[in-house]
Tab-separated table of C-alpha atoms in Angstrom:
chain	number	residue	atom	x	y	z
A	89	MET	CA	25.166	-7.813	14.895
A	90	SER	CA	22.934	-6.442	12.112
A	91	ARG	CA	21.573	-2.899	11.937
A	92	ILE	CA	18.014	-2.361	13.166
A	93	PHE	CA	16.145	0.119	10.973
A	94	LEU	CA	13.302	2.392	12.016
A	95	SER	CA	10.710	0.972	9.617
A	96	LYS	CA	12.148	-1.350	7.006
A	97	ALA	CA	9.895	-2.655	4.225
A	98	ASP	CA	8.359	-6.074	4.915
A	99	ILE	CA	8.429	-7.970	1.597
A	100	THR	CA	7.727	-11.689	1.156
A	101	GLU	CA	7.115	-14.234	-1.600
A	102	VAL	CA	3.497	-13.043	-1.717
A	103	GLU	CA	4.579	-9.694	-3.137
A	104	GLU	CA	7.055	-11.376	-5.477
A	105	ARG	CA	4.237	-13.410	-7.033
A	106	PHE	CA	2.089	-10.315	-7.611
A	107	VAL	CA	4.956	-8.356	-9.201
A	108	LEU	CA	5.979	-11.295	-11.366
A	109	ASP	CA	2.407	-11.588	-12.616
A	110	ALA	CA	2.399	-7.908	-13.570
A	111	MET	CA	5.701	-8.126	-15.415
A	112	ARG	CA	4.799	-11.288	-17.303
A	113	SER	CA	1.436	-9.815	-18.297
A	114	GLY	CA	3.153	-7.068	-20.270
A	115	TRP	CA	1.298	-4.346	-18.327
A	116	VAL	CA	4.320	-2.351	-17.164
A	117	ALA	CA	2.881	1.122	-17.898
A	118	PRO	CA	0.838	3.369	-15.571
A	119	LEU	CA	-2.261	1.448	-16.586
A	120	GLY	CA	-3.347	-2.147	-16.123
A	121	PRO	CA	-5.475	-4.610	-14.217
A	122	HIS	CA	-3.450	-4.402	-11.008
A	123	VAL	CA	-3.977	-0.620	-10.852
A	124	ASP	CA	-7.743	-1.029	-11.215
A	125	ALA	CA	-7.867	-3.861	-8.672
A	126	PHE	CA	-5.632	-2.043	-6.184
A	127	GLU	CA	-7.856	1.040	-6.290
A	128	ALA	CA	-10.993	-1.047	-5.753
A	129	GLU	CA	-9.467	-3.039	-2.887
A	130	ILE	CA	-8.210	0.060	-1.055
A	131	ALA	CA	-11.565	1.844	-1.466
A	132	GLU	CA	-13.385	-1.176	-0.041
A	133	ARG	CA	-10.928	-1.451	2.844
A	134	ILE	CA	-11.356	2.216	3.834
A	135	GLY	CA	-15.076	2.353	3.116
A	136	VAL	CA	-15.093	5.134	0.533
A	137	ALA	CA	-16.693	5.311	-2.907
A	138	GLY	CA	-13.490	5.406	-4.899
A	139	ALA	CA	-9.707	5.639	-4.993
A	140	LEU	CA	-7.026	6.821	-7.402
A	141	ALA	CA	-3.542	5.253	-7.368
A	142	LEU	CA	-0.816	7.884	-7.707
A	143	SER	CA	2.939	8.300	-7.628
A	144	SER	CA	2.954	9.611	-4.038
A	145	GLY	CA	0.810	10.740	-1.137
A	146	THR	CA	2.002	14.271	-1.816
A	147	ALA	CA	0.482	14.068	-5.298
A	148	ALA	CA	-2.799	12.961	-3.730
A	149	LEU	CA	-2.812	15.959	-1.386
A	150	HIS	CA	-1.947	18.316	-4.242
A	151	LEU	CA	-4.827	17.115	-6.440
A	152	ALA	CA	-7.304	17.171	-3.538
A	153	LEU	CA	-6.360	20.723	-2.641
A	154	LEU	CA	-6.701	21.860	-6.242
A	155	HIS	CA	-10.206	20.429	-6.376
A	156	VAL	CA	-11.414	22.301	-3.284
A	157	GLY	CA	-10.084	25.582	-4.655
A	158	ALA	CA	-6.687	26.060	-3.045
A	159	LYS	CA	-4.913	28.751	-5.089
A	160	PRO	CA	-3.149	32.101	-4.693
A	161	GLY	CA	-5.154	34.355	-2.402
A	162	THR	CA	-6.504	31.475	-0.298
A	163	VAL	CA	-5.371	29.873	2.958
A	164	VAL	CA	-5.016	26.228	3.971
A	165	VAL	CA	-4.865	25.553	7.718
A	166	LEU	CA	-2.838	22.500	8.761
A	167	PRO	CA	-0.860	21.076	11.696
A	168	THR	CA	2.665	22.313	12.296
A	169	MET	CA	3.617	18.877	13.677
A	170	THR	CA	3.966	16.950	10.405
A	171	PHE	CA	6.314	15.968	7.606
A	172	ALA	CA	7.100	18.642	5.023
A	173	ALA	CA	5.013	16.948	2.311
A	174	SER	CA	1.775	18.151	3.932
A	175	ALA	CA	2.845	21.783	3.720
A	176	ASN	CA	4.621	21.447	0.375
A	177	ALA	CA	1.401	20.278	-1.264
A	178	VAL	CA	-0.265	23.499	-0.099
A	179	VAL	CA	2.526	25.613	-1.550
A	180	TYR	CA	2.289	23.776	-4.904
A	181	THR	CA	-1.223	25.217	-5.291
A	182	GLY	CA	-0.110	28.773	-4.558
A	183	ALA	CA	-2.206	28.893	-1.374
A	184	GLU	CA	-0.804	30.151	1.931
A	185	PRO	CA	-0.125	27.502	4.612
A	186	VAL	CA	-1.136	28.486	8.152
A	187	PHE	CA	0.137	26.198	10.895
A	188	VAL	CA	-1.609	25.114	14.098
A	189	ASP	CA	0.062	23.524	17.105
A	190	ALA	CA	-0.439	20.091	18.635
A	191	GLN	CA	-2.034	18.571	21.686
A	192	GLU	CA	0.422	17.045	24.150
A	193	SER	CA	-1.278	13.663	24.541
A	194	ASP	CA	-0.580	12.343	21.048
A	195	GLY	CA	1.014	15.115	18.995
A	196	ASN	CA	-2.009	15.429	16.726
A	197	VAL	CA	-3.427	18.860	16.040
A	198	ASP	CA	-5.113	20.634	18.970
A	199	PRO	CA	-8.799	20.706	17.882
A	200	GLN	CA	-9.748	23.764	19.936
A	201	LEU	CA	-6.759	25.756	18.722
A	202	LEU	CA	-7.530	24.675	15.139
A	203	ILE	CA	-11.081	26.007	15.272
A	204	GLU	CA	-9.905	29.184	16.987
A	205	ALA	CA	-7.398	29.677	14.172
A	206	VAL	CA	-10.111	29.168	11.549
A	207	ASP	CA	-12.400	31.695	13.217
A	208	THR	CA	-9.593	34.224	13.624
A	209	LEU	CA	-8.593	33.946	9.974
A	210	ARG	CA	-12.201	34.294	8.797
A	211	SER	CA	-12.723	37.337	11.011
A	212	GLU	CA	-9.763	38.878	9.190
A	213	GLY	CA	-11.400	38.206	5.847
A	214	LYS	CA	-9.132	35.334	4.816
A	215	GLN	CA	-10.569	32.852	2.318
A	216	ILE	CA	-9.919	29.380	3.747
A	217	ALA	CA	-9.825	26.841	0.932
A	218	ALA	CA	-9.492	23.876	3.271
A	219	VAL	CA	-8.352	22.530	6.602
A	220	MET	CA	-5.886	19.666	6.346
A	221	THR	CA	-5.540	17.209	9.217
A	222	VAL	CA	-2.636	14.783	9.632
A	223	ASP	CA	-3.100	11.420	11.366
A	224	LEU	CA	0.263	11.441	13.105
A	225	PHE	CA	2.346	8.276	13.519
A	226	GLY	CA	-0.658	6.079	12.703
A	227	ARG	CA	-3.212	7.637	15.046
A	228	CYS	CA	-6.371	9.387	13.897
A	229	VAL	CA	-6.948	12.997	14.800
A	230	ASP	CA	-9.744	13.747	17.283
A	231	TYR	CA	-12.292	13.999	14.441
A	232	PRO	CA	-15.477	14.299	16.543
A	233	ALA	CA	-14.133	17.633	17.781
A	234	ILE	CA	-13.331	18.873	14.265
A	235	VAL	CA	-15.641	17.482	11.569
A	236	GLU	CA	-18.921	19.079	12.673
A	237	ALA	CA	-17.228	22.389	13.463
A	238	LEU	CA	-15.778	22.597	9.967
A	239	ALA	CA	-19.035	21.485	8.349
A	240	ALA	CA	-20.887	24.233	10.205
A	241	ARG	CA	-18.419	26.714	8.739
A	242	GLU	CA	-18.643	25.085	5.262
A	243	ILE	CA	-14.890	24.515	5.126
A	244	PRO	CA	-13.673	21.359	3.313
A	245	LEU	CA	-11.566	18.885	5.271
A	246	ILE	CA	-8.638	17.181	3.532
A	247	GLU	CA	-7.192	14.277	5.508
A	248	ASP	CA	-3.501	13.466	5.289
A	249	ALA	CA	-3.681	9.812	6.345
A	250	ALA	CA	-0.260	9.011	4.886
A	251	GLU	CA	0.879	7.380	8.128
A	252	ALA	CA	-2.429	5.895	9.225
A	253	LEU	CA	-3.646	3.179	6.839
A	254	GLY	CA	-5.398	0.600	9.006
A	255	ALA	CA	-6.044	2.973	11.915
A	256	ALA	CA	-9.557	4.058	12.901
A	257	HIS	CA	-11.501	6.429	15.140
A	258	GLY	CA	-14.733	4.888	16.330
A	259	GLU	CA	-16.516	3.184	13.452
A	260	LYS	CA	-14.625	5.007	10.694
A	261	ALA	CA	-11.286	4.178	9.121
A	262	ALA	CA	-8.455	6.625	8.645
A	263	GLY	CA	-8.884	8.076	5.177
A	264	SER	CA	-12.672	8.332	5.342
A	265	PHE	CA	-13.217	11.541	7.325
A	266	GLY	CA	-12.717	14.330	4.812
A	267	ALA	CA	-13.891	15.466	1.405
A	268	ALA	CA	-10.761	13.629	0.277
A	269	ALA	CA	-7.840	11.849	1.885
A	270	ALA	CA	-4.318	10.802	0.975
A	271	LEU	CA	-2.435	7.592	1.743
A	272	SER	CA	1.293	7.053	1.299
A	273	PHE	CA	3.001	3.850	0.225
A	274	ASN	CA	6.522	5.154	0.656
A	275	GLY	CA	9.143	2.567	1.544
A	276	ASN	CA	8.996	3.177	5.294
A	277	LYS	CA	5.202	3.169	5.661
A	278	ILE	CA	3.095	0.408	7.141
A	279	MET	CA	2.769	-1.037	3.638
A	280	THR	CA	4.631	0.051	0.544
A	281	THR	CA	4.593	0.081	-3.226
A	282	SER	CA	8.236	1.179	-3.175
A	283	GLY	CA	6.917	4.677	-3.778
A	284	GLY	CA	3.323	5.712	-4.301
A	285	GLY	CA	0.132	7.024	-2.830
A	286	MET	CA	-3.651	6.924	-3.098
A	287	LEU	CA	-6.340	9.597	-3.242
A	288	LEU	CA	-9.600	8.588	-1.531
A	289	SER	CA	-13.015	10.183	-1.693
A	290	ASP	CA	-16.771	9.621	-1.749
A	291	ASP	CA	-16.927	12.371	-4.367
A	292	LEU	CA	-16.613	10.613	-7.721
A	293	ASP	CA	-16.461	13.924	-9.578
A	294	LEU	CA	-13.408	14.853	-7.493
A	295	LEU	CA	-11.730	11.550	-8.363
A	296	GLU	CA	-12.589	11.857	-12.057
A	297	ARG	CA	-11.091	15.353	-12.226
A	298	ALA	CA	-7.997	14.190	-10.321
A	299	ARG	CA	-7.610	11.209	-12.664
A	300	TYR	CA	-7.681	13.576	-15.628
A	301	LEU	CA	-5.099	15.936	-14.124
A	302	SER	CA	-2.865	13.044	-13.027
A	303	THR	CA	-2.416	11.830	-16.614
A	304	GLN	CA	-1.091	15.085	-18.075
A	305	ALA	CA	-4.652	16.384	-18.599
A	306	ARG	CA	-5.070	14.666	-21.948
A	307	GLN	CA	-8.320	15.311	-23.761
A	308	PRO	CA	-10.198	12.214	-25.032
A	309	VAL	CA	-9.372	12.655	-28.701
A	310	PRO	CA	-7.193	10.536	-31.058
A	311	TRP	CA	-4.270	12.952	-30.791
A	312	TYR	CA	-2.531	14.744	-27.898
A	313	GLU	CA	-4.822	17.647	-27.008
A	314	HIS	CA	-4.457	19.684	-23.809
A	315	THR	CA	-6.615	22.480	-22.408
A	316	ASP	CA	-5.228	22.363	-18.837
A	317	ILE	CA	-1.838	21.959	-17.190
A	318	GLY	CA	-1.648	18.347	-16.005
A	319	TYR	CA	0.711	16.231	-13.956
A	320	ASN	CA	2.537	12.927	-14.398
A	321	TYR	CA	1.201	11.435	-11.171
A	322	ARG	CA	-0.128	7.941	-11.984
A	323	MET	CA	1.082	4.728	-10.348
A	324	SER	CA	2.442	1.945	-12.577
A	325	ASN	CA	0.823	-1.462	-12.892
A	326	VAL	CA	3.978	-3.125	-11.492
A	327	LEU	CA	3.923	-1.008	-8.328
A	328	ALA	CA	0.173	-1.537	-7.935
A	329	ALA	CA	0.826	-5.289	-8.034
A	330	LEU	CA	3.331	-4.881	-5.201
A	331	GLY	CA	0.696	-2.902	-3.304
A	332	ARG	CA	-1.903	-5.639	-3.737
A	333	GLY	CA	0.499	-8.158	-2.277
A	334	GLN	CA	1.183	-5.867	0.670
A	335	LEU	CA	-2.509	-5.159	1.179
A	336	SER	CA	-3.235	-8.883	1.422
A	337	ARG	CA	-0.897	-8.980	4.446
A	338	LEU	CA	-1.762	-5.574	5.949
A	339	ASP	CA	-3.662	-6.859	8.976
A	340	ARG	CA	-0.802	-9.169	9.918
A	341	MET	CA	1.716	-6.353	9.586
A	342	ILE	CA	-0.407	-4.055	11.751
A	343	SER	CA	-0.816	-6.799	14.317
A	344	ARG	CA	2.973	-7.204	14.482
A	345	ARG	CA	3.498	-3.464	14.988
A	346	ARG	CA	0.974	-3.538	17.816
A	347	GLU	CA	2.878	-6.455	19.389
A	348	ILE	CA	6.053	-4.360	19.197
A	349	ARG	CA	4.247	-1.421	20.856
A	350	ARG	CA	3.156	-3.702	23.712
A	351	ALA	CA	6.700	-5.049	24.093
A	352	TYR	CA	8.055	-1.505	24.389
A	353	LEU	CA	5.373	-0.683	26.938
A	354	ASP	CA	6.298	-3.758	28.965
A	355	GLY	CA	10.005	-3.054	28.709
A	356	LEU	CA	10.169	0.704	29.229
A	357	SER	CA	7.070	1.911	31.107
A	358	ASP	CA	8.797	1.660	34.490
A	359	ILE	CA	11.337	4.359	33.574
A	360	ASP	CA	10.729	7.642	35.385
A	361	GLY	CA	10.212	10.591	33.060
A	362	LEU	CA	9.384	8.451	30.003
A	363	SER	CA	5.919	8.391	28.443
A	364	PHE	CA	4.463	6.904	25.269
A	365	LEU	CA	2.944	9.242	22.710
A	366	GLY	CA	-0.770	8.524	22.457
A	367	HIS	CA	-0.870	5.616	24.869
A	368	GLN	CA	-1.600	7.554	28.030
A	369	ALA	CA	-4.263	9.781	26.544
A	370	ALA	CA	-7.881	9.490	27.641
A	371	ARG	CA	-8.428	7.814	24.284
A	372	ASN	CA	-6.138	4.759	24.234
A	373	ASP	CA	-4.107	3.440	21.296
A	374	SER	CA	-6.171	0.327	20.526
A	375	GLN	CA	-7.318	1.717	17.142
A	376	ASP	CA	-3.884	3.056	16.113
A	377	ASN	CA	-1.945	1.162	13.469
A	378	CYS	CA	1.225	1.722	15.561
A	379	TRP	CA	3.237	2.699	12.483
A	380	LEU	CA	5.900	4.167	14.745
A	381	THR	CA	6.112	4.061	18.529
A	382	GLY	CA	7.089	7.437	19.958
A	383	ILE	CA	8.408	8.066	23.441
A	384	VAL	CA	8.737	11.436	25.168
A	385	LEU	CA	11.338	12.206	27.839
A	386	ASP	CA	10.544	14.637	30.629
A	387	PRO	CA	13.680	16.821	30.968
A	388	LEU	CA	12.704	17.727	34.546
A	389	VAL	CA	12.854	14.062	35.546
A	390	ASN	CA	15.219	12.357	33.127
A	391	PRO	CA	18.562	14.114	32.468
A	392	VAL	CA	19.196	12.243	29.197
A	393	SER	CA	18.158	14.257	26.136
A	394	ALA	CA	16.518	12.972	22.986
A	395	ASP	CA	19.738	13.770	21.113
A	396	SER	CA	21.766	11.649	23.536
A	397	LEU	CA	19.299	8.769	23.365
A	398	ILE	CA	19.343	8.751	19.543
A	399	LYS	CA	23.142	8.902	19.587
A	400	GLY	CA	23.345	6.076	22.116
A	401	LEU	CA	21.058	3.869	20.047
A	402	GLY	CA	23.030	4.727	16.930
A	403	GLU	CA	26.227	3.508	18.594
A	404	GLU	CA	24.430	0.172	18.993
A	405	ASP	CA	23.548	0.220	15.266
A	406	ILE	CA	19.887	0.975	16.032
A	407	GLU	CA	18.089	3.662	14.010
A	408	ALA	CA	15.898	6.090	15.980
A	409	ARG	CA	14.762	9.586	15.098
A	410	HIS	CA	13.327	12.746	16.574
A	411	LEU	CA	9.605	13.331	16.309
A	412	TRP	CA	8.722	15.646	13.414
A	413	LYS	CA	10.325	19.071	13.624
A	414	PRO	CA	7.414	21.564	13.530
A	415	MET	CA	6.843	23.275	10.212
A	416	HIS	CA	6.766	26.730	11.794
A	417	SER	CA	10.348	26.060	12.975
A	418	GLN	CA	11.579	25.044	9.533
A	419	PRO	CA	13.651	27.727	7.776
A	420	VAL	CA	11.623	27.355	4.579
A	421	PHE	CA	8.402	28.241	6.436
A	422	SER	CA	9.859	30.830	8.822
A	423	ASP	CA	7.601	33.556	7.400
A	424	ALA	CA	4.402	31.485	7.540
A	425	ARG	CA	1.518	32.392	9.821
A	426	SER	CA	1.097	30.055	12.792
A	427	PHE	CA	-1.023	29.537	15.915
A	428	ILE	CA	1.363	28.110	18.508
A	429	ASN	CA	0.976	26.821	22.071
A	430	GLY	CA	4.513	25.429	22.428
A	431	THR	CA	3.558	21.745	22.455
A	432	SER	CA	5.102	20.703	19.153
A	433	GLU	CA	8.409	22.352	20.017
A	434	GLY	CA	8.509	20.405	23.285
A	435	LEU	CA	7.649	17.130	21.561
A	436	PHE	CA	10.362	17.710	18.966
A	437	ALA	CA	12.938	18.527	21.639
A	438	ASN	CA	12.115	15.559	23.860
A	439	GLY	CA	10.525	12.942	21.604
A	440	VAL	CA	12.079	9.899	19.920
A	441	THR	CA	10.607	7.325	17.557
A	442	LEU	CA	11.813	3.781	18.148
A	443	PRO	CA	12.217	1.028	15.525
A	444	SER	CA	8.726	-0.272	14.790
A	445	GLY	CA	8.776	-2.212	11.506
A	446	SER	CA	6.759	-5.395	11.264
A	447	ILE	CA	9.869	-7.221	10.063
A	448	LEU	CA	11.551	-6.828	13.490
A	449	SER	CA	12.147	-10.060	15.376
A	450	ASP	CA	11.520	-10.498	19.089
A	451	GLU	CA	15.301	-10.468	19.535
A	452	ASP	CA	15.526	-7.126	17.720
A	453	VAL	CA	12.885	-5.588	19.992
A	454	THR	CA	14.614	-6.949	23.097
A	455	ARG	CA	17.853	-5.411	21.841
A	456	VAL	CA	16.194	-1.994	21.350
A	457	ILE	CA	14.705	-2.129	24.843
A	458	GLY	CA	18.057	-3.040	26.364
A	459	ALA	CA	19.912	-0.331	24.459
A	460	THR	CA	17.273	2.280	25.374
A	461	ARG	CA	17.456	1.433	29.054
A	462	ALA	CA	21.260	1.533	28.923
A	463	ALA	CA	21.288	4.892	27.121
A	464	LEU	CA	18.914	6.299	29.739
A	465	GLY	CA	21.140	4.966	32.519
A	466	VAL	CA	18.455	2.733	33.970
A	467	ASP	CA	20.260	-0.617	34.040
């Protein structure tokens, strides 16, 4: 019986052909035709003016924040329910991260609490460089409730869409809502370049400045001349080739993850005290990319804890994990300012992400469902 991973990379002969082409072309540096083509194809897919291929999504967030003026003495407001990279990028700039809690329906940031936090900070005289949203587990934030409110306050929006490539809200794709957005192509994401990310924007000046900073801030002269501190953030041509192969199969991979979500719904929805993150909200999950399927256990109804469920699945060689531990609960951010309603702590305590990779077979999914039901004492 083989191990079932949470989100294993889905690589085929398509990607092998792209990578082989890059290697045989001799373009193995952080420049080349696959980089240019990958940027153009991603920008077209998202519906933005331009894109910049980088070494990680964190690098994309860092460069975006620098452009909007994040620096010492400023504040960046962001969700507490996220991976550390979102907050780390803020700290890289010297700005102060301020965390805002989630809404219970899908774990994304609570829009009303976010705007209240912004207004409170401004009333105290804080200079807010940006608000960062995070499209959690492949589901877009409730942007209609946020975008106009931030625009009215003239506060830039930076979108962390690392988990949400292929998702949408209404007519707009994840990655197209802010002044800039970041995608991640880490190995466990919905598509991968092994490691990598992409900065997206309609602001070509922003992208040009980020491109300059991402290549060690080299001046355009025949020798190495530097007037700014730069970064080694560019993606290689070989990895961009892998990304192009993945992008050509993205819709199929998303479709498979949605099939897995439906199978989990069919196989687990009858269990008392178990709900699906995002699915039961007033806004359904039809536009989510279903990167990971999260379930939440009600401790008042179901006596099995998230810890016990993860342990039980692990004993069956099935990888499952807690939902993100809130940033305001992380030791490294224990002194950070936060606006908390308790939701993220409850989701972390009672939430579990199930294996969701597009490489999973029907037999794998059936095995996860059976093991989950057994661990919860249902069958």
